[in-house]
Tab-separated table of C-alpha atoms in Angstrom:
chain	number	residue	atom	x	y	z
U	10	MET	CA	-72.905	17.470	44.163
U	11	PRO	CA	-74.959	14.413	43.274
U	12	SER	CA	-77.059	14.306	40.149
U	13	PHE	CA	-80.640	14.388	41.375
U	14	THR	CA	-83.921	15.177	39.677
U	15	LEU	CA	-87.463	15.312	40.992
U	16	VAL	CA	-88.945	13.489	37.988
U	17	PRO	CA	-87.444	11.173	35.337
U	18	HIS	CA	-86.201	13.050	32.283
U	19	SER	CA	-86.424	10.077	29.941
U	20	VAL	CA	-88.610	7.054	29.379
U	21	SER	CA	-87.843	3.491	28.398
U	22	SER	CA	-87.562	2.641	24.709
U	23	ARG	CA	-90.166	-0.057	25.359
U	24	ILE	CA	-92.662	2.782	25.791
U	25	THR	CA	-91.477	5.071	22.985
U	26	ASP	CA	-90.699	2.475	20.294
U	27	PRO	CA	-94.359	1.523	19.640
U	28	ILE	CA	-95.055	5.234	19.088
U	29	VAL	CA	-92.024	6.327	17.103
U	30	GLY	CA	-92.067	3.232	14.888
U	31	PRO	CA	-95.243	4.234	12.996
U	32	LEU	CA	-94.061	7.866	12.948
U	33	ALA	CA	-90.824	6.839	11.281
U	34	SER	CA	-92.738	4.739	8.735
U	35	ALA	CA	-94.925	7.751	7.952
U	36	GLY	CA	-91.857	9.885	7.217
U	37	VAL	CA	-92.150	12.075	10.312
U	38	THR	CA	-88.816	13.615	11.306
U	39	PRO	CA	-87.579	14.560	14.798
U	40	ASN	CA	-87.615	18.242	13.829
U	41	MET	CA	-91.269	17.944	12.843
U	42	ILE	CA	-92.078	16.663	16.312
U	43	SER	CA	-90.114	19.519	17.875
U	44	VAL	CA	-92.055	22.054	15.799
U	45	ALA	CA	-95.356	20.362	16.694
U	46	GLY	CA	-94.503	20.563	20.393
U	47	PHE	CA	-93.652	24.246	20.076
U	48	SER	CA	-96.835	24.972	18.114
U	49	GLY	CA	-98.919	23.273	20.792
U	50	ASN	CA	-97.315	25.355	23.514
U	51	VAL	CA	-98.020	28.528	21.526
U	52	ALA	CA	-101.654	27.424	21.461
U	53	ALA	CA	-101.486	26.831	25.221
U	54	GLY	CA	-100.108	30.343	25.653
U	55	ALA	CA	-103.001	31.755	23.624
U	56	LEU	CA	-105.477	29.857	25.803
U	57	ALA	CA	-103.792	31.175	28.944
U	58	ALA	CA	-103.926	34.705	27.545
U	59	GLY	CA	-107.675	34.300	27.129
U	60	GLY	CA	-108.092	33.040	30.694
U	61	TYR	CA	-108.800	29.435	29.696
U	62	PHE	CA	-106.337	28.071	32.214
U	63	LEU	CA	-107.633	24.498	32.396
U	64	TRP	CA	-107.377	23.947	28.656
U	65	ALA	CA	-104.057	25.776	28.566
U	66	GLY	CA	-102.683	23.306	31.094
U	67	VAL	CA	-104.026	20.291	29.220
U	68	VAL	CA	-102.610	21.461	25.887
U	69	MET	CA	-99.296	22.421	27.477
U	70	LEU	CA	-98.783	19.011	29.084
U	71	LEU	CA	-99.946	17.138	25.999
U	72	PHE	CA	-97.656	18.888	23.537
U	73	SER	CA	-94.725	19.132	25.948
U	74	ALA	CA	-94.862	15.336	26.174
U	75	LEU	CA	-93.757	15.279	22.527
U	76	ASP	CA	-90.335	16.278	23.829
U	77	LEU	CA	-89.948	12.651	24.909
U	78	LEU	CA	-90.419	11.467	21.337
U	79	ASP	CA	-88.174	13.604	19.118
U	80	GLY	CA	-84.956	12.213	20.592
U	81	ALA	CA	-86.341	8.674	20.570
U	82	LEU	CA	-87.340	9.051	16.913
U	83	ALA	CA	-83.909	10.424	16.036
U	84	ARG	CA	-82.222	7.420	17.622
U	85	LYS	CA	-84.694	5.012	16.030
U	86	THR	CA	-84.099	6.372	12.534
U	87	GLY	CA	-80.398	7.149	12.935
U	88	ALA	CA	-81.148	10.826	12.390
U	89	VAL	CA	-79.332	12.168	15.455
U	90	THR	CA	-77.616	15.439	14.493
U	91	LYS	CA	-75.958	18.259	16.398
U	92	PHE	CA	-78.297	20.765	14.781
U	93	GLY	CA	-81.314	18.713	15.840
U	94	GLY	CA	-80.191	18.947	19.450
U	95	VAL	CA	-79.715	22.705	19.214
U	96	PHE	CA	-83.024	23.177	17.380
U	97	ASP	CA	-84.911	21.135	19.968
U	98	SER	CA	-83.345	23.043	22.872
U	99	VAL	CA	-84.216	26.412	21.341
U	100	LEU	CA	-87.837	25.386	20.761
U	101	ASP	CA	-88.048	24.046	24.321
U	102	ARG	CA	-87.087	27.462	25.675
U	103	MET	CA	-89.509	29.195	23.305
U	104	SER	CA	-92.303	26.789	24.264
U	105	GLU	CA	-91.907	27.568	27.940
U	106	ALA	CA	-91.727	31.286	27.226
U	107	ALA	CA	-94.883	31.108	25.074
U	108	VAL	CA	-97.031	29.814	27.939
U	109	LEU	CA	-95.587	32.308	30.412
U	110	ALA	CA	-96.101	35.097	27.855
U	111	GLY	CA	-99.749	34.091	27.619
U	112	LEU	CA	-100.079	34.343	31.384
U	113	LEU	CA	-98.281	37.684	31.334
U	114	PHE	CA	-100.717	39.021	28.741
U	115	HIS	CA	-103.687	37.768	30.763
U	116	TYR	CA	-102.565	39.338	34.043
U	117	THR	CA	-101.557	42.588	32.350
U	118	THR	CA	-104.932	42.864	30.642
U	119	ILE	CA	-107.108	42.304	33.712
U	120	GLY	CA	-104.922	44.493	35.944
U	121	GLY	CA	-104.206	44.272	39.654
U	122	HIS	CA	-101.723	41.424	39.301
U	123	THR	CA	-98.371	43.150	39.702
U	124	GLN	CA	-97.043	40.334	41.875
U	125	ASP	CA	-97.872	37.713	39.242
U	126	ILE	CA	-96.222	39.791	36.520
U	127	VAL	CA	-93.011	40.121	38.543
U	128	LEU	CA	-93.048	36.388	39.300
U	129	ILE	CA	-93.451	35.539	35.614
U	130	TYR	CA	-90.503	37.767	34.717
U	131	THR	CA	-88.376	36.180	37.442
U	132	ALA	CA	-89.384	32.682	36.337
U	133	VAL	CA	-88.420	33.446	32.725
U	134	VAL	CA	-85.029	34.762	33.833
U	135	GLY	CA	-84.460	31.642	35.936
U	136	SER	CA	-85.430	29.345	33.078
U	137	ILE	CA	-83.020	31.087	30.716
U	138	LEU	CA	-80.193	30.977	33.254
U	139	VAL	CA	-80.648	27.261	33.927
U	140	SER	CA	-80.138	26.546	30.228
U	141	TYR	CA	-77.434	29.174	29.781
U	142	VAL	CA	-75.263	27.808	32.578
U	143	ARG	CA	-75.472	24.342	31.055
U	144	ALA	CA	-74.541	25.693	27.618
U	145	ARG	CA	-71.550	27.591	29.020
U	146	ALA	CA	-70.489	24.516	30.984
U	147	GLN	CA	-70.555	22.444	27.797
U	148	GLY	CA	-68.355	25.094	26.206
U	149	GLU	CA	-65.813	24.340	28.951
U	150	GLY	CA	-66.083	20.616	28.310
U	151	ILE	CA	-68.411	19.844	31.228
U	152	ASP	CA	-71.445	17.636	30.619
U	153	LEU	CA	-73.795	19.252	33.117
U	154	ARG	CA	-76.816	17.138	34.011
U	155	GLU	CA	-77.371	18.305	37.585
U	156	GLY	CA	-80.341	20.487	38.346
U	157	LEU	CA	-83.136	20.211	40.872
U	158	PHE	CA	-85.711	22.162	38.864
U	159	THR	CA	-85.170	21.790	35.142
U	160	ARG	CA	-87.613	21.876	32.220
U	161	ALA	CA	-89.473	18.664	33.069
U	162	GLU	CA	-90.252	19.825	36.596
U	163	ARG	CA	-91.220	23.304	35.434
U	164	VAL	CA	-93.599	22.006	32.769
U	165	LEU	CA	-95.318	19.574	35.130
U	166	LEU	CA	-95.695	22.214	37.838
U	167	LEU	CA	-97.105	24.966	35.633
U	168	GLY	CA	-99.265	22.665	33.528
U	169	GLY	CA	-100.692	21.003	36.620
U	170	ALA	CA	-101.359	24.334	38.317
U	171	LEU	CA	-103.198	25.653	35.265
U	172	ILE	CA	-105.442	22.590	35.311
U	173	VAL	CA	-106.175	22.651	39.045
U	174	ALA	CA	-107.340	26.244	39.592
U	175	HIS	CA	-106.582	29.899	38.902
U	176	GLY	CA	-105.631	30.446	42.531
U	177	VAL	CA	-102.975	27.749	42.419
U	178	VAL	CA	-101.145	29.402	39.522
U	179	ARG	CA	-99.667	32.137	41.710
U	180	TRP	CA	-98.180	29.548	44.057
U	181	ALA	CA	-96.760	27.726	41.056
U	182	LEU	CA	-95.231	30.971	39.800
U	183	TRP	CA	-93.617	31.524	43.205
U	184	ILE	CA	-92.093	28.052	43.072
U	185	LEU	CA	-90.969	28.536	39.478
U	186	ALA	CA	-89.408	31.911	40.223
U	187	VAL	CA	-87.527	30.724	43.299
U	188	LEU	CA	-86.473	27.201	42.333
U	189	SER	CA	-85.487	27.955	38.747
U	190	ASN	CA	-83.058	30.631	39.923
U	191	LEU	CA	-81.796	28.397	42.729
U	192	THR	CA	-81.207	25.683	40.151
U	193	ALA	CA	-79.156	28.098	38.060
U	194	MET	CA	-77.023	28.882	41.124
U	195	GLN	CA	-76.762	25.156	41.883
U	196	ARG	CA	-75.383	24.571	38.412
U	197	VAL	CA	-72.913	27.433	38.764
U	198	ALA	CA	-71.692	25.813	41.998
U	199	VAL	CA	-71.294	22.451	40.245
U	200	VAL	CA	-69.310	24.060	37.412
U	201	TRP	CA	-67.087	25.885	39.915
U	202	GLN	CA	-66.443	22.637	41.773
U	203	ARG	CA	-65.579	20.664	38.648
U	204	LEU	CA	-63.331	23.341	37.172
U	205	ARG	CA	-61.571	23.645	40.507
U	206	GLU	CA	-60.973	19.891	40.528
U	207	ASP	CA	-59.649	20.070	36.960
U	208	ASP	CA	-57.246	22.858	37.951
U	209	ARG	CA	-55.973	20.779	40.857
U	210	THR	CA	-55.493	17.791	38.587
U	211	ASP	CA	-53.569	19.877	36.076
U	212	ALA	CA	-51.402	21.350	38.851
U	213	THR	CA	-50.417	17.926	40.193
U	214	SER	CA	-49.958	16.234	36.815
U	215	PRO	CA	-46.326	15.533	35.880
U	216	MET	CA	-44.947	17.651	33.071
């Protein structure tokens, strides 16, 4: 299966260097940026819980954009570590869950939104599975980059929907719920294909 994404998952160093340069000079670390991004998404979740969807979307997109900087700063300062990658990934998952938890609280409080609650649960499950399949694939030695609807797409969709209108959020949740789980299955299919090819290669290799 070809590697294909709906939106770019990285930006040119010509864009990030003018930003991360001053941050590095100020002593800011990649982990600090990761924590700042998570904190902003918690704030977005709180805004969503209060029904302030427009501001929740703005804050979510703004602080999620920091995810483009922590890796760039790590490379700029030579501070790339295995723990930093794990820490960033964990906070990414928690950031996404924080906004969806805020929506869950909002819909539970006002009542009459059973469909939205189920969609949020399904979207969370799909998000976790997308990351879990990649982690398990890496455990088998497979660098899994494929995925139609990964974090970048999910953040842009939900953040944009929150900004546009309350009524659009349900449609966004439908898309999140369906495509995130389809992406998890897509990744499982890619892993199956690659492991099958590895088995064939091992079977035909001379002893």
